Amino acid sequence: MKKLLYFSAPWCGPCKHLGPIMEELQAEGITVQKIDADSNPEICQSFNIRNIPTVILQSNDVEVGRKVGLNPKNIYVELYNQN
């Protein structure tokens, strides 16, 4: 099963713009799991998150792709469809 892990924080400006894009993707049937970087530092460390927003594509719980920073919606659709 594929899913997007969306690492974000309430104070992050780009994250505020990416949030609605992630909600759109979720409404279109893509599984998106939002992870608050401030509340989950151990998860961020395990995924080696250096900057937010970061979106990781997992397939069967294995990372198969990653995008860092704010990107247009089509970039995340392409990421999701790559595998």
PDB file of N, CA and C in Angstrom:
ATOM      1  N   MET A   1       0.830  -1.179   0.000  1.00  0.00           N
ATOM      2  CA  MET A   1       0.000   0.000   0.000  1.00  0.00           C
ATOM      3  C   MET A   1       0.881   1.253   0.000  1.00  0.00           C
ATOM      4  N   LYS A   2       0.486   2.224  -0.804  1.00  0.00           N
ATOM      5  CA  LYS A   2       1.239   3.470  -0.894  1.00  0.00           C
ATOM      6  C   LYS A   2       0.581   4.538  -0.043  1.00  0.00           C
ATOM      7  N   LYS A   3       1.435   5.423   0.514  1.00  0.00           N
ATOM      8  CA  LYS A   3       0.925   6.572   1.235  1.00  0.00           C
ATOM      9  C   LYS A   3       1.976   7.671   1.229  1.00  0.00           C
ATOM     10  N   LEU A   4       1.500   8.898   1.403  1.00  0.00           N
ATOM     11  CA  LEU A   4       2.379  10.045   1.535  1.00  0.00           C
ATOM     12  C   LEU A   4       2.469  10.419   3.004  1.00  0.00           C
ATOM     13  N   LEU A   5       3.683  10.584   3.499  1.00  0.00           N
ATOM     14  CA  LEU A   5       3.916  11.107   4.837  1.00  0.00           C
ATOM     15  C   LEU A   5       4.252  12.580   4.671  1.00  0.00           C
ATOM     16  N   TYR A   6       3.458  13.433   5.275  1.00  0.00           N
ATOM     17  CA  TYR A   6       3.587  14.883   5.132  1.00  0.00           C
ATOM     18  C   TYR A   6       4.082  15.465   6.453  1.00  0.00           C
ATOM     19  N   PHE A   7       5.364  15.857   6.482  1.00  0.00           N
ATOM     20  CA  PHE A   7       5.969  16.437   7.673  1.00  0.00           C
ATOM     21  C   PHE A   7       5.788  17.947   7.631  1.00  0.00           C
ATOM     22  N   SER A   8       5.209  18.484   8.706  1.00  0.00           N
ATOM     23  CA  SER A   8       4.800  19.877   8.734  1.00  0.00           C
ATOM     24  C   SER A   8       4.959  20.425  10.151  1.00  0.00           C
ATOM     25  N   ALA A   9       4.746  21.735  10.292  1.00  0.00           N
ATOM     26  CA  ALA A   9       4.704  22.380  11.610  1.00  0.00           C
ATOM     27  C   ALA A   9       3.796  23.600  11.510  1.00  0.00           C
ATOM     28  N   PRO A  10       3.107  23.935  12.596  1.00  0.00           N
ATOM     29  CA  PRO A  10       2.163  25.056  12.564  1.00  0.00           C
ATOM     30  C   PRO A  10       2.802  26.405  12.217  1.00  0.00           C
ATOM     31  N   TRP A  11       4.064  26.605  12.569  1.00  0.00           N
ATOM     32  CA  TRP A  11       4.738  27.880  12.345  1.00  0.00           C
ATOM     33  C   TRP A  11       5.361  27.999  10.950  1.00  0.00           C
ATOM     34  N   CYS A  12       5.324  26.940  10.175  1.00  0.00           N
ATOM     35  CA  CYS A  12       5.998  26.866   8.872  1.00  0.00           C
ATOM     36  C   CYS A  12       5.125  27.497   7.779  1.00  0.00           C
ATOM     37  N   GLY A  13       5.590  28.603   7.207  1.00  0.00           N
ATOM     38  CA  GLY A  13       4.845  29.296   6.156  1.00  0.00           C
ATOM     39  C   GLY A  13       4.550  28.427   4.942  1.00  0.00           C
ATOM     40  N   PRO A  14       5.572  27.801   4.344  1.00  0.00           N
ATOM     41  CA  PRO A  14       5.311  26.938   3.185  1.00  0.00           C
ATOM     42  C   PRO A  14       4.354  25.787   3.506  1.00  0.00           C
ATOM     43  N   CYS A  15       4.406  25.297   4.752  1.00  0.00           N
ATOM     44  CA  CYS A  15       3.508  24.204   5.152  1.00  0.00           C
ATOM     45  C   CYS A  15       2.057  24.651   5.101  1.00  0.00           C
ATOM     46  N   LYS A  16       1.821  25.917   5.430  1.00  0.00           N
ATOM     47  CA  LYS A  16       0.453  26.445   5.395  1.00  0.00           C
ATOM     48  C   LYS A  16      -0.098  26.460   3.977  1.00  0.00           C
ATOM     49  N   HIS A  17       0.779  26.613   2.984  1.00  0.00           N
ATOM     50  CA  HIS A  17       0.354  26.575   1.582  1.00  0.00           C
ATOM     51  C   HIS A  17       0.219  25.137   1.079  1.00  0.00           C
ATOM     52  N   LEU A  18       1.047  24.251   1.627  1.00  0.00           N
ATOM     53  CA  LEU A  18       1.021  22.855   1.179  1.00  0.00           C
ATOM     54  C   LEU A  18      -0.147  22.081   1.783  1.00  0.00           C
ATOM     55  N   GLY A  19      -0.601  22.485   2.967  1.00  0.00           N
ATOM     56  CA  GLY A  19      -1.699  21.781   3.634  1.00  0.00           C
ATOM     57  C   GLY A  19      -2.922  21.579   2.755  1.00  0.00           C
ATOM     58  N   PRO A  20      -3.437  22.644   2.113  1.00  0.00           N
ATOM     59  CA  PRO A  20      -4.605  22.467   1.242  1.00  0.00           C
ATOM     60  C   PRO A  20      -4.340  21.532   0.058  1.00  0.00           C
ATOM     61  N   ILE A  21      -3.109  21.523  -0.447  1.00  0.00           N
ATOM     62  CA  ILE A  21      -2.769  20.604  -1.546  1.00  0.00           C
ATOM     63  C   ILE A  21      -2.856  19.168  -1.052  1.00  0.00           C
ATOM     64  N   MET A  22      -2.334  18.909   0.146  1.00  0.00           N
ATOM     65  CA  MET A  22      -2.400  17.559   0.709  1.00  0.00           C
ATOM     66  C   MET A  22      -3.851  17.148   0.951  1.00  0.00           C
ATOM     67  N   GLU A  23      -4.674  18.097   1.375  1.00  0.00           N
ATOM     68  CA  GLU A  23      -6.099  17.808   1.581  1.00  0.00           C
ATOM     69  C   GLU A  23      -6.779  17.467   0.256  1.00  0.00           C
ATOM     70  N   GLU A  24      -6.418  18.167  -0.812  1.00  0.00           N
ATOM     71  CA  GLU A  24      -6.969  17.854  -2.139  1.00  0.00           C
ATOM     72  C   GLU A  24      -6.580  16.449  -2.565  1.00  0.00           C
ATOM     73  N   LEU A  25      -5.310  16.099  -2.370  1.00  0.00           N
ATOM     74  CA  LEU A  25      -4.845  14.761  -2.746  1.00  0.00           C
ATOM     75  C   LEU A  25      -5.596  13.698  -1.960  1.00  0.00           C
ATOM     76  N   GLN A  26      -5.815  13.966  -0.694  1.00  0.00           N
ATOM     77  CA  GLN A  26      -6.558  13.021   0.145  1.00  0.00           C
ATOM     78  C   GLN A  26      -7.990  12.870  -0.368  1.00  0.00           C
ATOM     79  N   ALA A  27      -8.600  13.974  -0.757  1.00  0.00           N
ATOM     80  CA  ALA A  27      -9.966  13.937  -1.290  1.00  0.00           C
ATOM     81  C   ALA A  27     -10.036  13.160  -2.602  1.00  0.00           C
ATOM     82  N   GLU A  28      -8.901  13.104  -3.308  1.00  0.00           N
ATOM     83  CA  GLU A  28      -8.833  12.366  -4.577  1.00  0.00           C
ATOM     84  C   GLU A  28      -8.473  10.901  -4.376  1.00  0.00           C
ATOM     85  N   GLY A  29      -8.348  10.472  -3.125  1.00  0.00           N
ATOM     86  CA  GLY A  29      -8.136   9.055  -2.855  1.00  0.00           C
ATOM     87  C   GLY A  29      -6.716   8.664  -2.494  1.00  0.00           C
ATOM     88  N   ILE A  30      -5.814   9.625  -2.390  1.00  0.00           N
ATOM     89  CA  ILE A  30      -4.436   9.332  -2.005  1.00  0.00           C
ATOM     90  C   ILE A  30      -4.351   9.367  -0.480  1.00  0.00           C
ATOM     91  N   THR A  31      -3.722   8.362   0.099  1.00  0.00           N
ATOM     92  CA  THR A  31      -3.554   8.313   1.540  1.00  0.00           C
ATOM     93  C   THR A  31      -2.445   9.269   1.950  1.00  0.00           C
ATOM     94  N   VAL A  32      -2.794  10.222   2.819  1.00  0.00           N
ATOM     95  CA  VAL A  32      -1.838  11.208   3.324  1.00  0.00           C
ATOM     96  C   VAL A  32      -1.851  11.151   4.844  1.00  0.00           C
ATOM     97  N   GLN A  33      -0.679  10.970   5.422  1.00  0.00           N
ATOM     98  CA  GLN A  33      -0.539  10.977   6.877  1.00  0.00           C
ATOM     99  C   GLN A  33       0.261  12.216   7.261  1.00  0.00           C
ATOM    100  N   LYS A  34      -0.387  13.157   7.923  1.00  0.00           N
ATOM    101  CA  LYS A  34       0.280  14.383   8.347  1.00  0.00           C
ATOM    102  C   LYS A  34       0.995  14.140   9.671  1.00  0.00           C
ATOM    103  N   ILE A  35       2.261  14.568   9.735  1.00  0.00           N
ATOM    104  CA  ILE A  35       3.064  14.388  10.938  1.00  0.00           C
ATOM    105  C   ILE A  35       3.581  15.752  11.369  1.00  0.00           C
ATOM    106  N   ASP A  36       3.217  16.159  12.578  1.00  0.00           N
ATOM    107  CA  ASP A  36       3.683  17.423  13.136  1.00  0.00           C
ATOM    108  C   ASP A  36       5.129  17.232  13.590  1.00  0.00           C
ATOM    109  N   ALA A  37       6.049  17.947  12.948  1.00  0.00           N
ATOM    110  CA  ALA A  37       7.469  17.780  13.235  1.00  0.00           C
ATOM    111  C   ALA A  37       7.816  18.168  14.667  1.00  0.00           C
ATOM    112  N   ASP A  38       7.160  19.183  15.201  1.00  0.00           N
ATOM    113  CA  ASP A  38       7.448  19.622  16.566  1.00  0.00           C
ATOM    114  C   ASP A  38       7.008  18.593  17.601  1.00  0.00           C
ATOM    115  N   SER A  39       5.891  17.943  17.362  1.00  0.00           N
ATOM    116  CA  SER A  39       5.342  16.975  18.319  1.00  0.00           C
ATOM    117  C   SER A  39       5.945  15.583  18.173  1.00  0.00           C
ATOM    118  N   ASN A  40       6.636  15.344  17.062  1.00  0.00           N
ATOM    119  CA  ASN A  40       7.147  13.999  16.777  1.00  0.00           C
ATOM    120  C   ASN A  40       8.617  14.025  16.355  1.00  0.00           C
ATOM    121  N   PRO A  41       9.498  14.546  17.200  1.00  0.00           N
ATOM    122  CA  PRO A  41      10.914  14.643  16.800  1.00  0.00           C
ATOM    123  C   PRO A  41      11.564  13.284  16.541  1.00  0.00           C
ATOM    124  N   GLU A  42      11.098  12.249  17.257  1.00  0.00           N
ATOM    125  CA  GLU A  42      11.704  10.922  17.055  1.00  0.00           C
ATOM    126  C   GLU A  42      11.349  10.362  15.686  1.00  0.00           C
ATOM    127  N   ILE A  43      10.153  10.633  15.207  1.00  0.00           N
ATOM    128  CA  ILE A  43       9.768  10.183  13.860  1.00  0.00           C
ATOM    129  C   ILE A  43      10.575  10.956  12.820  1.00  0.00           C
ATOM    130  N   CYS A  44      10.717  12.259  13.033  1.00  0.00           N
ATOM    131  CA  CYS A  44      11.512  13.074  12.105  1.00  0.00           C
ATOM    132  C   CYS A  44      12.951  12.574  12.039  1.00  0.00           C
ATOM    133  N   GLN A  45      13.503  12.231  13.186  1.00  0.00           N
ATOM    134  CA  GLN A  45      14.872  11.722  13.215  1.00  0.00           C
ATOM    135  C   GLN A  45      14.968  10.391  12.476  1.00  0.00           C
ATOM    136  N   SER A  46      13.986   9.520  12.658  1.00  0.00           N
ATOM    137  CA  SER A  46      14.041   8.210  12.005  1.00  0.00           C
ATOM    138  C   SER A  46      13.946   8.326  10.481  1.00  0.00           C
ATOM    139  N   PHE A  47      13.288   9.396   9.997  1.00  0.00           N
ATOM    140  CA  PHE A  47      13.189   9.619   8.549  1.00  0.00           C
ATOM    141  C   PHE A  47      14.226  10.630   8.058  1.00  0.00           C
ATOM    142  N   ASN A  48      15.122  11.065   8.949  1.00  0.00           N
ATOM    143  CA  ASN A  48      16.179  12.005   8.586  1.00  0.00           C
ATOM    144  C   ASN A  48      15.613  13.291   7.975  1.00  0.00           C
ATOM    145  N   ILE A  49      14.585  13.833   8.630  1.00  0.00           N
ATOM    146  CA  ILE A  49      13.958  15.070   8.160  1.00  0.00           C
ATOM    147  C   ILE A  49      14.834  16.247   8.572  1.00  0.00           C
ATOM    148  N   ARG A  50      15.306  17.008   7.588  1.00  0.00           N
ATOM    149  CA  ARG A  50      16.165  18.164   7.842  1.00  0.00           C
ATOM    150  C   ARG A  50      15.425  19.482   7.637  1.00  0.00           C
ATOM    151  N   ASN A  51      14.449  19.481   6.734  1.00  0.00           N
ATOM    152  CA  ASN A  51      13.676  20.678   6.408  1.00  0.00           C
ATOM    153  C   ASN A  51      12.209  20.299   6.285  1.00  0.00           C
ATOM    154  N   ILE A  52      11.365  21.276   6.556  1.00  0.00           N
ATOM    155  CA  ILE A  52       9.941  21.065   6.333  1.00  0.00           C
ATOM    156  C   ILE A  52       9.417  22.198   5.455  1.00  0.00           C
ATOM    157  N   PRO A  53       8.415  21.946   4.666  1.00  0.00           N
ATOM    158  CA  PRO A  53       7.716  20.667   4.554  1.00  0.00           C
ATOM    159  C   PRO A  53       8.539  19.619   3.799  1.00  0.00           C
ATOM    160  N   THR A  54       8.358  18.384   4.196  1.00  0.00           N
ATOM    161  CA  THR A  54       8.912  17.233   3.484  1.00  0.00           C
ATOM    162  C   THR A  54       7.772  16.242   3.286  1.00  0.00           C
ATOM    163  N   VAL A  55       7.690  15.701   2.082  1.00  0.00           N
ATOM    164  CA  VAL A  55       6.688  14.682   1.763  1.00  0.00           C
ATOM    165  C   VAL A  55       7.434  13.437   1.309  1.00  0.00           C
ATOM    166  N   ILE A  56       7.171  12.329   1.973  1.00  0.00           N
ATOM    167  CA  ILE A  56       7.812  11.053   1.659  1.00  0.00           C
ATOM    168  C   ILE A  56       6.759  10.097   1.116  1.00  0.00           C
ATOM    169  N   LEU A  57       7.089   9.441   0.023  1.00  0.00           N
ATOM    170  CA  LEU A  57       6.235   8.382  -0.507  1.00  0.00           C
ATOM    171  C   LEU A  57       6.717   7.058   0.057  1.00  0.00           C
ATOM    172  N   GLN A  58       5.802   6.349   0.698  1.00  0.00           N
ATOM    173  CA  GLN A  58       6.086   5.003   1.187  1.00  0.00           C
ATOM    174  C   GLN A  58       5.255   4.004   0.402  1.00  0.00           C
ATOM    175  N   SER A  59       5.888   2.896   0.068  1.00  0.00           N
ATOM    176  CA  SER A  59       5.194   1.772  -0.535  1.00  0.00           C
ATOM    177  C   SER A  59       5.511   0.556   0.325  1.00  0.00           C
ATOM    178  N   ASN A  60       4.491  -0.059   0.887  1.00  0.00           N
ATOM    179  CA  ASN A  60       4.673  -1.181   1.817  1.00  0.00           C
ATOM    180  C   ASN A  60       5.638  -0.814   2.936  1.00  0.00           C
ATOM    181  N   ASP A  61       5.472   0.388   3.486  1.00  0.00           N
ATOM    182  CA  ASP A  61       6.253   0.906   4.614  1.00  0.00           C
ATOM    183  C   ASP A  61       7.740   1.107   4.302  1.00  0.00           C
ATOM    184  N   VAL A  62       8.093   1.204   3.039  1.00  0.00           N
ATOM    185  CA  VAL A  62       9.468   1.477   2.619  1.00  0.00           C
ATOM    186  C   VAL A  62       9.473   2.786   1.843  1.00  0.00           C
ATOM    187  N   GLU A  63      10.415   3.681   2.180  1.00  0.00           N
ATOM    188  CA  GLU A  63      10.509   4.943   1.453  1.00  0.00           C
ATOM    189  C   GLU A  63      10.963   4.696   0.023  1.00  0.00           C
ATOM    190  N   VAL A  64      10.188   5.232  -0.931  1.00  0.00           N
ATOM    191  CA  VAL A  64      10.532   5.083  -2.339  1.00  0.00           C
ATOM    192  C   VAL A  64      10.645   6.427  -3.059  1.00  0.00           C
ATOM    193  N   GLY A  65      10.380   7.519  -2.336  1.00  0.00           N
ATOM    194  CA  GLY A  65      10.507   8.840  -2.940  1.00  0.00           C
ATOM    195  C   GLY A  65      10.350   9.918  -1.888  1.00  0.00           C
ATOM    196  N   ARG A  66      10.858  11.123  -2.233  1.00  0.00           N
ATOM    197  CA  ARG A  66      10.837  12.224  -1.267  1.00  0.00           C
ATOM    198  C   ARG A  66      10.882  13.548  -2.014  1.00  0.00           C
ATOM    199  N   LYS A  67      10.112  14.508  -1.538  1.00  0.00           N
ATOM    200  CA  LYS A  67      10.145  15.884  -2.038  1.00  0.00           C
ATOM    201  C   LYS A  67      10.274  16.805  -0.825  1.00  0.00           C
ATOM    202  N   VAL A  68      11.198  17.744  -0.904  1.00  0.00           N
ATOM    203  CA  VAL A  68      11.432  18.695   0.177  1.00  0.00           C
ATOM    204  C   VAL A  68      11.041  20.084  -0.311  1.00  0.00           C
ATOM    205  N   GLY A  69      10.355  20.821   0.542  1.00  0.00           N
ATOM    206  CA  GLY A  69       9.937  22.171   0.188  1.00  0.00           C
ATOM    207  C   GLY A  69       8.555  22.176  -0.432  1.00  0.00           C
ATOM    208  N   LEU A  70       8.103  23.369  -0.750  1.00  0.00           N
ATOM    209  CA  LEU A  70       6.781  23.561  -1.351  1.00  0.00           C
ATOM    210  C   LEU A  70       6.871  23.366  -2.858  1.00  0.00           C
ATOM    211  N   ASN A  71       6.051  22.474  -3.383  1.00  0.00           N
ATOM    212  CA  ASN A  71       6.011  22.192  -4.816  1.00  0.00           C
ATOM    213  C   ASN A  71       4.570  22.268  -5.301  1.00  0.00           C
ATOM    214  N   PRO A  72       4.370  22.409  -6.614  1.00  0.00           N
ATOM    215  CA  PRO A  72       3.006  22.385  -7.148  1.00  0.00           C
ATOM    216  C   PRO A  72       2.378  20.994  -6.964  1.00  0.00           C
ATOM    217  N   LYS A  73       1.058  20.963  -6.964  1.00  0.00           N
ATOM    218  CA  LYS A  73       0.315  19.722  -6.744  1.00  0.00           C
ATOM    219  C   LYS A  73       0.750  18.613  -7.692  1.00  0.00           C
ATOM    220  N   ASN A  74       0.973  18.948  -8.962  1.00  0.00           N
ATOM    221  CA  ASN A  74       1.311  17.902  -9.939  1.00  0.00           C
ATOM    222  C   ASN A  74       2.605  17.162  -9.571  1.00  0.00           C
ATOM    223  N   ILE A  75       3.513  17.816  -8.874  1.00  0.00           N
ATOM    224  CA  ILE A  75       4.760  17.164  -8.459  1.00  0.00           C
ATOM    225  C   ILE A  75       4.463  16.037  -7.468  1.00  0.00           C
ATOM    226  N   TYR A  76       3.523  16.276  -6.572  1.00  0.00           N
ATOM    227  CA  TYR A  76       3.163  15.241  -5.585  1.00  0.00           C
ATOM    228  C   TYR A  76       2.367  14.112  -6.236  1.00  0.00           C
ATOM    229  N   VAL A  77       1.562  14.444  -7.235  1.00  0.00           N
ATOM    230  CA  VAL A  77       0.837  13.412  -7.988  1.00  0.00           C
ATOM    231  C   VAL A  77       1.846  12.536  -8.731  1.00  0.00           C
ATOM    232  N   GLU A  78       2.837  13.167  -9.365  1.00  0.00           N
ATOM    233  CA  GLU A  78       3.885  12.405 -10.061  1.00  0.00           C
ATOM    234  C   GLU A  78       4.670  11.536  -9.087  1.00  0.00           C
ATOM    235  N   LEU A  79       5.000  12.097  -7.916  1.00  0.00           N
ATOM    236  CA  LEU A  79       5.699  11.312  -6.892  1.00  0.00           C
ATOM    237  C   LEU A  79       4.885  10.080  -6.536  1.00  0.00           C
ATOM    238  N   TYR A  80       3.602  10.267  -6.293  1.00  0.00           N
ATOM    239  CA  TYR A  80       2.744   9.154  -5.889  1.00  0.00           C
ATOM    240  C   TYR A  80       2.625   8.102  -6.995  1.00  0.00           C
ATOM    241  N   ASN A  81       2.584   8.548  -8.231  1.00  0.00           N
ATOM    242  CA  ASN A  81       2.403   7.622  -9.355  1.00  0.00           C
ATOM    243  C   ASN A  81       3.685   7.009  -9.870  1.00  0.00           C
ATOM    244  N   GLN A  82       4.823   7.370  -9.296  1.00  0.00           N
ATOM    245  CA  GLN A  82       6.104   6.885  -9.829  1.00  0.00           C
ATOM    246  C   GLN A  82       6.310   5.393  -9.646  1.00  0.00           C
ATOM    247  N   ASN A  83       5.708   4.804  -8.624  1.00  0.00           N
ATOM    248  CA  ASN A  83       5.893   3.371  -8.382  1.00  0.00           C
ATOM    249  C   ASN A  83       4.571   2.651  -8.384  1.00  0.00           C
TER     250      ASN A  83
END
